[in-house]
Amino acid sequence: MKTIVRILSRAVLSVLVTAVATSVVVGQQTRLSDEAVAVLSGAWAGRIGDAVRGQDVLWRFDQTSSGQLAGFMGPAATGSATFPMQNIAFDGSALSFTVDSQNGRFVGRIVRGQATGTWMGGRSRSVNLTRSALDRPDASTADGRPIARVIGRWEVRQGDTREGPPATYLRFVLGASGELMGFTGGAPEAITTPLAEVSLNGSILTFRVPSPAGAVTRFTGDISGDAGAGTLFEGAELPITMDKTSR
């Protein structure tokens, strides 16, 4: 059994080494124009390689207190980009950088929040990443829907008085392509059950809670700031309130 575990561990590590840097080194900060920083800064998510042999990855570009730009890269499975980039060059459309610890290099272009190009590390792979909707200048998804108001964790209570302990919890995040995704759970640390048909139209939020028994549980409500109220239909209409507790 220990031999099998060691073999699997080496195989997983090999995949990560091919796709991204595997050791943390000191990153290099780059001074760019304010316009260029505005185009790059924030979180990016997408894929290196094809659907079969590729890997989901994250980028993050941060502006430092001195006005320079620092970049990081990491596997999406970890939920964070922590491997520093070096030699970042960006002219408003053409982007390149290296991850020196892996002898890897990206060369590509940025067009309307979409990064495409080639990752060269071991062998060349295609790259396609999308900038987080929350980091775009209009703070909206690609089709213009404002979504910053719902991203984060919410407490849900039955009734319309906002009194008593939460009946359940919700969490809304952005998917790799900028789509709105939702999850529910009975505790703040266990919000893992996916919601279906999540939609935000202006301030109107709707979603459905899938049920193995086939029961229809659908929410429709209005979001205003860090609070929301609406109706949960589950055989009968039940009023509920929502309060955001984190972003």
Tab-separated table of N, CA, C and O in Angstrom, residues 85-201:
chain	number	residue	atom	x	y	z
A	85	MET	N	5.650	35.122	-10.448
A	85	MET	CA	6.065	35.315	-11.843
A	85	MET	C	7.260	36.260	-11.874
A	85	MET	O	7.444	37.080	-10.972
A	86	GLN	N	8.043	36.148	-12.939
A	86	GLN	CA	9.143	37.083	-13.184
A	86	GLN	C	9.053	37.595	-14.622
A	86	GLN	O	8.356	37.017	-15.448
A	87	ASN	N	9.759	38.681	-14.872
A	87	ASN	CA	9.903	39.238	-16.230
A	87	ASN	C	8.548	39.528	-16.882
A	87	ASN	O	8.325	39.233	-18.063
A	88	ILE	N	7.634	40.107	-16.111
A	88	ILE	CA	6.318	40.448	-16.656
A	88	ILE	C	6.460	41.608	-17.636
A	88	ILE	O	7.049	42.641	-17.315
A	89	ALA	N	5.926	41.413	-18.842
A	89	ALA	CA	5.920	42.475	-19.860
A	89	ALA	C	4.526	42.552	-20.458
A	89	ALA	O	3.945	41.535	-20.838
A	90	PHE	N	3.992	43.759	-20.523
A	90	PHE	CA	2.632	43.947	-21.036
A	90	PHE	C	2.526	45.318	-21.668
A	90	PHE	O	2.876	46.320	-21.052
A	91	ASP	N	2.052	45.358	-22.925
A	91	ASP	CA	1.953	46.636	-23.627
A	91	ASP	C	0.507	47.083	-23.832
A	91	ASP	O	0.245	47.979	-24.636
A	92	GLY	N	-0.415	46.466	-23.104
A	92	GLY	CA	-1.827	46.782	-23.274
A	92	GLY	C	-2.584	45.669	-23.953
A	92	GLY	O	-3.809	45.560	-23.809
A	93	SER	N	-1.865	44.824	-24.700
A	93	SER	CA	-2.502	43.664	-25.331
A	93	SER	C	-1.593	42.437	-25.292
A	93	SER	O	-2.038	41.341	-24.952
A	94	ALA	N	-0.320	42.570	-25.621
A	94	ALA	CA	0.616	41.447	-25.600
A	94	ALA	C	1.173	41.268	-24.192
A	94	ALA	O	1.702	42.216	-23.600
A	95	LEU	N	1.057	40.054	-23.652
A	95	LEU	CA	1.522	39.745	-22.301
A	95	LEU	C	2.529	38.606	-22.346
A	95	LEU	O	2.331	37.615	-23.066
A	96	SER	N	3.594	38.723	-21.585
A	96	SER	CA	4.530	37.613	-21.406
A	96	SER	C	5.069	37.664	-19.986
A	96	SER	O	5.142	38.728	-19.368
A	97	PHE	N	5.408	36.503	-19.454
A	97	PHE	CA	6.068	36.420	-18.162
A	97	PHE	C	6.734	35.055	-18.053
A	97	PHE	O	6.456	34.143	-18.841
A	98	THR	N	7.618	34.902	-17.085
A	98	THR	CA	8.255	33.619	-16.824
A	98	THR	C	7.952	33.186	-15.395
A	98	THR	O	7.602	34.000	-14.536
A	99	VAL	N	8.070	31.895	-15.162
A	99	VAL	CA	8.110	31.337	-13.802
A	99	VAL	C	9.455	30.624	-13.737
A	99	VAL	O	9.587	29.474	-14.147
A	100	ASP	N	10.453	31.336	-13.245
A	100	ASP	CA	11.832	30.906	-13.419
A	100	ASP	C	12.146	29.572	-12.755
A	100	ASP	O	12.980	28.807	-13.246
A	101	SER	N	11.503	29.271	-11.648
A	101	SER	CA	11.811	28.024	-10.945
A	101	SER	C	11.425	26.792	-11.754
A	101	SER	O	11.904	25.689	-11.502
A	102	GLN	N	10.551	26.980	-12.763
A	102	GLN	CA	10.115	25.880	-13.615
A	102	GLN	C	10.688	25.990	-15.025
A	102	GLN	O	10.448	25.116	-15.856
A	103	ASN	N	11.440	27.062	-15.279
A	103	ASN	CA	11.882	27.343	-16.647
A	103	ASN	C	10.691	27.410	-17.588
A	103	ASN	O	10.748	26.945	-18.730
A	104	GLY	N	9.598	27.953	-17.088
A	104	GLY	CA	8.383	28.079	-17.879
A	104	GLY	C	8.143	29.510	-18.301
A	104	GLY	O	8.572	30.456	-17.627
A	105	ARG	N	7.456	29.668	-19.432
A	105	ARG	CA	7.212	31.015	-19.959
A	105	ARG	C	5.858	31.067	-20.635
A	105	ARG	O	5.475	30.134	-21.349
A	106	PHE	N	5.118	32.163	-20.396
A	106	PHE	CA	3.859	32.401	-21.089
A	106	PHE	C	4.026	33.534	-22.084
A	106	PHE	O	4.642	34.561	-21.778
A	107	VAL	N	3.475	33.343	-23.275
A	107	VAL	CA	3.427	34.389	-24.293
A	107	VAL	C	2.020	34.385	-24.880
A	107	VAL	O	1.531	33.335	-25.323
A	108	GLY	N	1.357	35.537	-24.853
A	108	GLY	CA	-0.001	35.580	-25.385
A	108	GLY	C	-0.559	36.978	-25.441
A	108	GLY	O	0.193	37.957	-25.439
A	109	ARG	N	-1.886	37.070	-25.454
A	109	ARG	CA	-2.552	38.357	-25.597
A	109	ARG	C	-3.732	38.453	-24.636
A	109	ARG	O	-4.319	37.437	-24.239
A	110	ILE	N	-4.071	39.690	-24.284
A	110	ILE	CA	-5.230	39.983	-23.447
A	110	ILE	C	-6.216	40.782	-24.286
A	110	ILE	O	-5.879	41.845	-24.811
A	111	VAL	N	-7.424	40.274	-24.417
A	111	VAL	CA	-8.476	40.970	-25.159
A	111	VAL	C	-9.775	40.889	-24.363
A	111	VAL	O	-10.303	39.801	-24.138
A	112	ARG	N	-10.259	42.047	-23.889
A	112	ARG	CA	-11.534	42.152	-23.175
A	112	ARG	C	-11.659	41.099	-22.064
A	112	ARG	O	-12.630	40.356	-21.981
A	113	GLY	N	-10.659	41.054	-21.183
A	113	GLY	CA	-10.724	40.165	-20.036
A	113	GLY	C	-10.479	38.705	-20.335
A	113	GLY	O	-10.714	37.848	-19.476
A	114	GLN	N	-9.958	38.402	-21.530
A	114	GLN	CA	-9.669	37.027	-21.916
A	114	GLN	C	-8.192	36.919	-22.268
A	114	GLN	O	-7.677	37.695	-23.080
A	115	ALA	N	-7.501	35.952	-21.649
A	115	ALA	CA	-6.086	35.717	-21.927
A	115	ALA	C	-5.927	34.437	-22.738
A	115	ALA	O	-6.409	33.379	-22.324
A	116	THR	N	-5.277	34.530	-23.880
A	116	THR	CA	-4.998	33.355	-24.706
A	116	THR	C	-3.534	33.387	-25.107
A	116	THR	O	-2.935	34.457	-25.248
A	117	GLY	N	-2.953	32.208	-25.284
A	117	GLY	CA	-1.562	32.158	-25.683
A	117	GLY	C	-0.976	30.779	-25.478
A	117	GLY	O	-1.688	29.777	-25.536
A	118	THR	N	0.330	30.735	-25.188
A	118	THR	CA	1.054	29.474	-25.080
A	118	THR	C	1.899	29.463	-23.819
A	118	THR	O	2.588	30.444	-23.510
A	119	TRP	N	1.807	28.350	-23.085
A	119	TRP	CA	2.674	28.119	-21.930
A	119	TRP	C	3.782	27.167	-22.365
A	119	TRP	O	3.504	26.062	-22.830
A	120	MET	N	5.020	27.605	-22.234
A	120	MET	CA	6.164	26.816	-22.647
A	120	MET	C	6.954	26.403	-21.415
A	120	MET	O	7.654	27.219	-20.805
A	121	GLY	N	6.789	25.136	-21.027
A	121	GLY	CA	7.473	24.589	-19.866
A	121	GLY	C	7.499	23.080	-19.998
A	121	GLY	O	6.523	22.425	-19.673
A	122	GLY	N	8.597	22.515	-20.471
A	122	GLY	CA	8.633	21.099	-20.785
A	122	GLY	C	8.160	20.878	-22.213
A	122	GLY	O	8.872	20.391	-23.070
A	123	ARG	N	6.916	21.278	-22.483
A	123	ARG	CA	6.388	21.290	-23.850
A	123	ARG	C	5.344	22.393	-23.937
A	123	ARG	O	4.808	22.860	-22.926
A	124	SER	N	5.041	22.822	-25.137
A	124	SER	CA	4.115	23.936	-25.329
A	124	SER	C	2.677	23.489	-25.113
A	124	SER	O	2.274	22.414	-25.568
A	125	ARG	N	1.911	24.320	-24.428
A	125	ARG	CA	0.496	24.051	-24.185
A	125	ARG	C	-0.303	25.330	-24.418
A	125	ARG	O	0.170	26.431	-24.137
A	126	SER	N	-1.520	25.167	-24.893
A	126	SER	CA	-2.388	26.325	-25.080
A	126	SER	C	-2.870	26.840	-23.728
A	126	SER	O	-2.961	26.095	-22.750
A	127	VAL	N	-3.168	28.116	-23.675
A	127	VAL	CA	-3.624	28.767	-22.446
A	127	VAL	C	-4.884	29.556	-22.748
A	127	VAL	O	-4.974	30.253	-23.763
A	128	ASN	N	-5.877	29.442	-21.857
A	128	ASN	CA	-7.098	30.228	-21.982
A	128	ASN	C	-7.598	30.550	-20.583
A	128	ASN	O	-8.032	29.661	-19.860
A	129	LEU	N	-7.509	31.811	-20.175
A	129	LEU	CA	-7.970	32.240	-18.863
A	129	LEU	C	-8.892	33.443	-18.985
A	129	LEU	O	-8.803	34.213	-19.950
A	130	THR	N	-9.771	33.593	-18.012
A	130	THR	CA	-10.724	34.699	-17.979
A	130	THR	C	-10.539	35.488	-16.694
A	130	THR	O	-10.389	34.905	-15.625
A	131	ARG	N	-10.564	36.794	-16.819
A	131	ARG	CA	-10.437	37.652	-15.638
A	131	ARG	C	-11.714	37.599	-14.819
A	131	ARG	O	-12.818	37.612	-15.357
A	132	SER	N	-11.561	37.555	-13.495
A	132	SER	CA	-12.712	37.546	-12.605
A	132	SER	C	-13.596	38.749	-12.870
A	132	SER	O	-13.122	39.876	-13.016
A	133	ALA	N	-14.902	38.508	-12.924
A	133	ALA	CA	-15.835	39.608	-13.184
A	133	ALA	C	-15.736	40.700	-12.134
A	133	ALA	O	-15.942	41.877	-12.424
A	134	LEU	N	-15.397	40.328	-10.891
A	134	LEU	CA	-15.306	41.324	-9.829
A	134	LEU	C	-14.140	42.269	-10.031
A	134	LEU	O	-14.116	43.354	-9.452
A	135	ASP	N	-13.152	41.876	-10.834
A	135	ASP	CA	-11.982	42.710	-11.058
A	135	ASP	C	-12.048	43.498	-12.359
A	135	ASP	O	-11.153	44.266	-12.664
A	136	ARG	N	-13.104	43.296	-13.151
A	136	ARG	CA	-13.255	44.085	-14.363
A	136	ARG	C	-13.747	45.485	-13.990
A	136	ARG	O	-14.376	45.678	-12.960
A	137	PRO	N	-13.466	46.478	-14.825
A	137	PRO	CA	-13.814	47.850	-14.474
A	137	PRO	C	-15.284	48.058	-14.135
A	137	PRO	O	-15.614	48.874	-13.286
A	138	ASP	N	-16.190	47.296	-14.793
A	138	ASP	CA	-17.608	47.500	-14.524
A	138	ASP	C	-18.140	46.551	-13.461
A	138	ASP	O	-19.323	46.543	-13.172
A	139	ALA	N	-17.255	45.728	-12.850
A	139	ALA	CA	-17.650	44.785	-11.800
A	139	ALA	C	-18.880	43.985	-12.185
A	139	ALA	O	-19.816	43.833	-11.432
A	140	SER	N	-18.880	43.466	-13.391
A	140	SER	CA	-20.022	42.708	-13.866
A	140	SER	C	-19.554	41.516	-14.668
A	140	SER	O	-18.384	41.406	-15.017
A	141	THR	N	-20.455	40.598	-14.941
A	141	THR	CA	-20.116	39.463	-15.773
A	141	THR	C	-20.001	39.907	-17.222
A	141	THR	O	-20.284	41.047	-17.567
A	142	ALA	N	-19.587	38.994	-18.097
A	142	ALA	CA	-19.337	39.346	-19.493
A	142	ALA	C	-20.576	39.910	-20.174
A	142	ALA	O	-20.483	40.709	-21.096
A	143	ASP	N	-21.783	39.506	-19.719
A	143	ASP	CA	-22.989	40.035	-20.347
A	143	ASP	C	-23.552	41.232	-19.593
A	143	ASP	O	-24.684	41.635	-19.799
A	144	GLY	N	-22.737	41.812	-18.667
A	144	GLY	CA	-23.114	43.073	-18.053
A	144	GLY	C	-23.911	42.969	-16.775
A	144	GLY	O	-24.351	43.986	-16.250
A	145	ARG	N	-24.111	41.781	-16.202
A	145	ARG	CA	-24.908	41.659	-14.983
A	145	ARG	C	-24.048	41.985	-13.757
A	145	ARG	O	-22.986	41.406	-13.562
A	146	PRO	N	-24.501	42.904	-12.891
A	146	PRO	CA	-23.736	43.186	-11.675
A	146	PRO	C	-23.820	42.003	-10.722
A	146	PRO	O	-24.894	41.485	-10.448
A	147	ILE	N	-22.676	41.556	-10.191
A	147	ILE	CA	-22.708	40.377	-9.341
A	147	ILE	C	-21.986	40.562	-8.017
A	147	ILE	O	-22.104	39.723	-7.136
A	148	ALA	N	-21.255	41.663	-7.841
A	148	ALA	CA	-20.482	41.846	-6.613
A	148	ALA	C	-21.377	41.777	-5.379
A	148	ALA	O	-20.938	41.342	-4.318
A	149	ARG	N	-22.633	42.181	-5.523
A	149	ARG	CA	-23.521	42.240	-4.357
A	149	ARG	C	-23.808	40.871	-3.753
A	149	ARG	O	-24.162	40.784	-2.579
A	150	VAL	N	-23.682	39.801	-4.516
A	150	VAL	CA	-24.046	38.492	-3.975
A	150	VAL	C	-22.848	37.611	-3.639
A	150	VAL	O	-23.005	36.619	-2.916
A	151	ILE	N	-21.643	37.937	-4.136
A	151	ILE	CA	-20.489	37.084	-3.893
A	151	ILE	C	-20.163	37.064	-2.399
A	151	ILE	O	-20.027	38.101	-1.761
A	152	GLY	N	-20.053	35.864	-1.829
A	152	GLY	CA	-19.732	35.721	-0.421
A	152	GLY	C	-20.660	34.748	0.270
A	152	GLY	O	-21.400	33.992	-0.366
A	153	ARG	N	-20.601	34.745	1.600
A	153	ARG	CA	-21.406	33.824	2.405
A	153	ARG	C	-22.611	34.554	3.006
A	153	ARG	O	-22.505	35.702	3.436
A	154	TRP	N	-23.754	33.858	3.052
A	154	TRP	CA	-25.001	34.430	3.541
A	154	TRP	C	-25.633	33.522	4.597
A	154	TRP	O	-25.571	32.298	4.491
A	155	GLU	N	-26.232	34.138	5.605
A	155	GLU	CA	-27.060	33.425	6.563
A	155	GLU	C	-28.515	33.527	6.124
A	155	GLU	O	-28.974	34.605	5.710
A	156	VAL	N	-29.236	32.427	6.204
A	156	VAL	CA	-30.632	32.392	5.760
A	156	VAL	C	-31.528	32.051	6.958
A	156	VAL	O	-31.259	31.083	7.682
A	157	ARG	N	-32.581	32.855	7.160
A	157	ARG	CA	-33.524	32.628	8.251
A	157	ARG	C	-34.952	32.536	7.709
A	157	ARG	O	-35.291	33.245	6.753
A	158	GLN	N	-35.732	31.694	8.314
A	158	GLN	CA	-37.131	31.583	7.934
A	158	GLN	C	-37.914	32.747	8.523
A	158	GLN	O	-37.577	33.268	9.585
A	159	GLY	N	-38.978	33.152	7.812
A	159	GLY	CA	-39.773	34.285	8.255
A	159	GLY	C	-39.208	35.590	7.743
A	159	GLY	O	-38.255	35.618	6.964
A	160	ASP	N	-39.752	36.693	8.200
A	160	ASP	CA	-39.327	38.000	7.689
A	160	ASP	C	-38.861	38.945	8.786
A	160	ASP	O	-38.830	40.153	8.599
A	161	THR	N	-38.472	38.393	9.953
A	161	THR	CA	-38.068	39.242	11.076
A	161	THR	C	-36.564	39.257	11.313
A	161	THR	O	-36.070	40.044	12.111
A	162	ARG	N	-35.823	38.381	10.654
A	162	ARG	CA	-34.371	38.262	10.818
A	162	ARG	C	-33.984	37.890	12.252
A	162	ARG	O	-32.885	38.205	12.709
A	163	GLU	N	-34.853	37.229	12.976
A	163	GLU	CA	-34.578	36.837	14.353
A	163	GLU	C	-34.270	35.347	14.426
A	163	GLU	O	-34.696	34.561	13.580
A	164	GLY	N	-33.511	34.968	15.454
A	164	GLY	CA	-33.199	33.573	15.670
A	164	GLY	C	-31.978	33.123	14.901
A	164	GLY	O	-31.419	33.855	14.076
A	165	PRO	N	-31.531	31.886	15.150
A	165	PRO	CA	-30.343	31.363	14.465
A	165	PRO	C	-30.641	31.081	12.993
A	165	PRO	O	-31.798	30.865	12.611
A	166	PRO	N	-29.611	31.066	12.160
A	166	PRO	CA	-29.822	30.755	10.743
A	166	PRO	C	-30.375	29.349	10.559
A	166	PRO	O	-29.994	28.416	11.266
A	167	ALA	N	-31.277	29.211	9.573
A	167	ALA	CA	-31.811	27.895	9.230
A	167	ALA	C	-30.860	27.154	8.303
A	167	ALA	O	-30.779	25.923	8.330
A	168	THR	N	-30.128	27.910	7.495
A	168	THR	CA	-29.139	27.325	6.584
A	168	THR	C	-28.215	28.433	6.121
A	168	THR	O	-28.357	29.600	6.515
A	169	TYR	N	-27.242	28.076	5.269
A	169	TYR	CA	-26.257	29.036	4.779
A	169	TYR	C	-26.124	28.907	3.265
A	169	TYR	O	-26.321	27.834	2.697
A	170	LEU	N	-25.764	30.012	2.633
A	170	LEU	CA	-25.515	30.039	1.208
A	170	LEU	C	-24.140	30.636	0.952
A	170	LEU	O	-23.656	31.465	1.739
A	171	ARG	N	-23.541	30.252	-0.162
A	171	ARG	CA	-22.276	30.853	-0.596
A	171	ARG	C	-22.318	31.001	-2.105
A	171	ARG	O	-22.662	30.058	-2.828
A	172	PHE	N	-21.966	32.198	-2.586
A	172	PHE	CA	-21.948	32.462	-4.025
A	172	PHE	C	-20.525	32.824	-4.441
A	172	PHE	O	-19.846	33.609	-3.776
A	173	VAL	N	-20.079	32.232	-5.554
A	173	VAL	CA	-18.733	32.457	-6.062
A	173	VAL	C	-18.810	32.612	-7.577
A	173	VAL	O	-19.858	32.374	-8.195
A	174	LEU	N	-17.678	32.977	-8.166
A	174	LEU	CA	-17.566	33.025	-9.619
A	174	LEU	C	-16.908	31.764	-10.131
A	174	LEU	O	-15.906	31.311	-9.571
A	175	GLY	N	-17.443	31.196	-11.200
A	175	GLY	CA	-16.806	30.068	-11.855
A	175	GLY	C	-15.659	30.528	-12.719
A	175	GLY	O	-15.396	31.732	-12.871
A	176	ALA	N	-14.943	29.583	-13.309
A	176	ALA	CA	-13.756	29.896	-14.104
A	176	ALA	C	-14.064	30.790	-15.295
A	176	ALA	O	-13.217	31.540	-15.753
A	177	SER	N	-15.272	30.720	-15.821
A	177	SER	CA	-15.655	31.538	-16.980
A	177	SER	C	-16.456	32.764	-16.588
A	177	SER	O	-17.068	33.411	-17.432
A	178	GLY	N	-16.473	33.098	-15.291
A	178	GLY	CA	-17.195	34.272	-14.827
A	178	GLY	C	-18.647	34.034	-14.523
A	178	GLY	O	-19.376	34.980	-14.216
A	179	GLU	N	-19.096	32.763	-14.565
A	179	GLU	CA	-20.503	32.489	-14.271
A	179	GLU	C	-20.744	32.492	-12.766
A	179	GLU	O	-19.847	32.207	-11.972
A	180	LEU	N	-21.972	32.825	-12.362
A	180	LEU	CA	-22.346	32.854	-10.960
A	180	LEU	C	-22.711	31.451	-10.502
A	180	LEU	O	-23.547	30.782	-11.114
A	181	MET	N	-22.070	30.999	-9.415
A	181	MET	CA	-22.318	29.671	-8.870
A	181	MET	C	-22.716	29.795	-7.408
A	181	MET	O	-22.262	30.700	-6.703
A	182	GLY	N	-23.582	28.885	-6.931
A	182	GLY	CA	-24.038	28.930	-5.553
A	182	GLY	C	-23.979	27.579	-4.879
A	182	GLY	O	-24.044	26.531	-5.534
A	183	PHE	N	-23.851	27.610	-3.548
A	183	PHE	CA	-23.790	26.399	-2.742
A	183	PHE	C	-24.585	26.630	-1.467
A	183	PHE	O	-24.755	27.772	-1.019
A	184	THR	N	-25.075	25.556	-0.857
A	184	THR	CA	-25.808	25.647	0.397
A	184	THR	C	-25.293	24.591	1.362
A	184	THR	O	-24.672	23.606	0.956
A	185	GLY	N	-25.542	24.810	2.657
A	185	GLY	CA	-25.105	23.860	3.670
A	185	GLY	C	-25.668	24.226	5.027
A	185	GLY	O	-26.119	25.354	5.249
A	186	GLY	N	-25.627	23.278	5.946
A	186	GLY	CA	-26.208	23.484	7.263
A	186	GLY	C	-25.290	24.142	8.262
A	186	GLY	O	-25.708	24.439	9.388
A	187	ALA	N	-24.024	24.382	7.894
A	187	ALA	CA	-23.059	25.024	8.783
A	187	ALA	C	-22.119	25.881	7.958
A	187	ALA	O	-21.886	25.602	6.786
A	188	PRO	N	-21.544	26.955	8.553
A	188	PRO	CA	-20.669	27.851	7.786
A	188	PRO	C	-19.483	27.150	7.160
A	188	PRO	O	-19.005	27.563	6.101
A	189	GLU	N	-18.993	26.078	7.802
A	189	GLU	CA	-17.833	25.381	7.271
A	189	GLU	C	-18.213	24.232	6.349
A	189	GLU	O	-17.336	23.489	5.883
A	190	ALA	N	-19.490	24.065	6.070
A	190	ALA	CA	-19.938	22.936	5.244
A	190	ALA	C	-20.945	23.382	4.187
A	190	ALA	O	-21.991	22.764	3.994
A	191	ILE	N	-20.614	24.463	3.480
A	191	ILE	CA	-21.499	24.967	2.426
A	191	ILE	C	-21.023	24.378	1.111
A	191	ILE	O	-20.281	25.008	0.342
A	192	THR	N	-21.430	23.151	0.823
A	192	THR	CA	-20.847	22.410	-0.292
A	192	THR	C	-21.862	21.849	-1.281
A	192	THR	O	-21.474	21.357	-2.339
A	193	THR	N	-23.154	21.900	-0.965
A	193	THR	CA	-24.162	21.346	-1.872
A	193	THR	C	-24.461	22.354	-2.985
A	193	THR	O	-24.915	23.467	-2.711
A	194	PRO	N	-24.216	22.008	-4.255
A	194	PRO	CA	-24.408	22.983	-5.341
A	194	PRO	C	-25.872	23.365	-5.535
A	194	PRO	O	-26.771	22.527	-5.425
A	195	LEU	N	-26.093	24.644	-5.826
A	195	LEU	CA	-27.400	25.116	-6.260
A	195	LEU	C	-27.486	24.997	-7.777
A	195	LEU	O	-26.461	24.919	-8.458
A	196	ALA	N	-28.692	25.005	-8.303
A	196	ALA	CA	-28.899	24.909	-9.748
A	196	ALA	C	-29.615	26.156	-10.254
A	196	ALA	O	-30.321	26.831	-9.504
A	197	GLU	N	-29.390	26.467	-11.529
A	197	GLU	CA	-30.090	27.563	-12.206
A	197	GLU	C	-29.953	28.877	-11.439
A	197	GLU	O	-30.906	29.634	-11.270
A	198	VAL	N	-28.721	29.160	-10.972
A	198	VAL	CA	-28.474	30.410	-10.249
A	198	VAL	C	-28.494	31.568	-11.234
A	198	VAL	O	-27.806	31.545	-12.260
A	199	SER	N	-29.261	32.583	-10.924
A	199	SER	CA	-29.401	33.708	-11.854
A	199	SER	C	-29.558	35.006	-11.071
A	199	SER	O	-30.242	35.048	-10.045
A	200	LEU	N	-28.903	36.059	-11.547
A	200	LEU	CA	-29.053	37.392	-10.980
A	200	LEU	C	-29.406	38.347	-12.101
A	200	LEU	O	-28.629	38.547	-13.030
A	201	ASN	N	-30.593	38.911	-12.035
A	201	ASN	CA	-31.074	39.857	-13.034
A	201	ASN	C	-31.334	41.176	-12.330
A	201	ASN	O	-32.361	41.355	-11.682
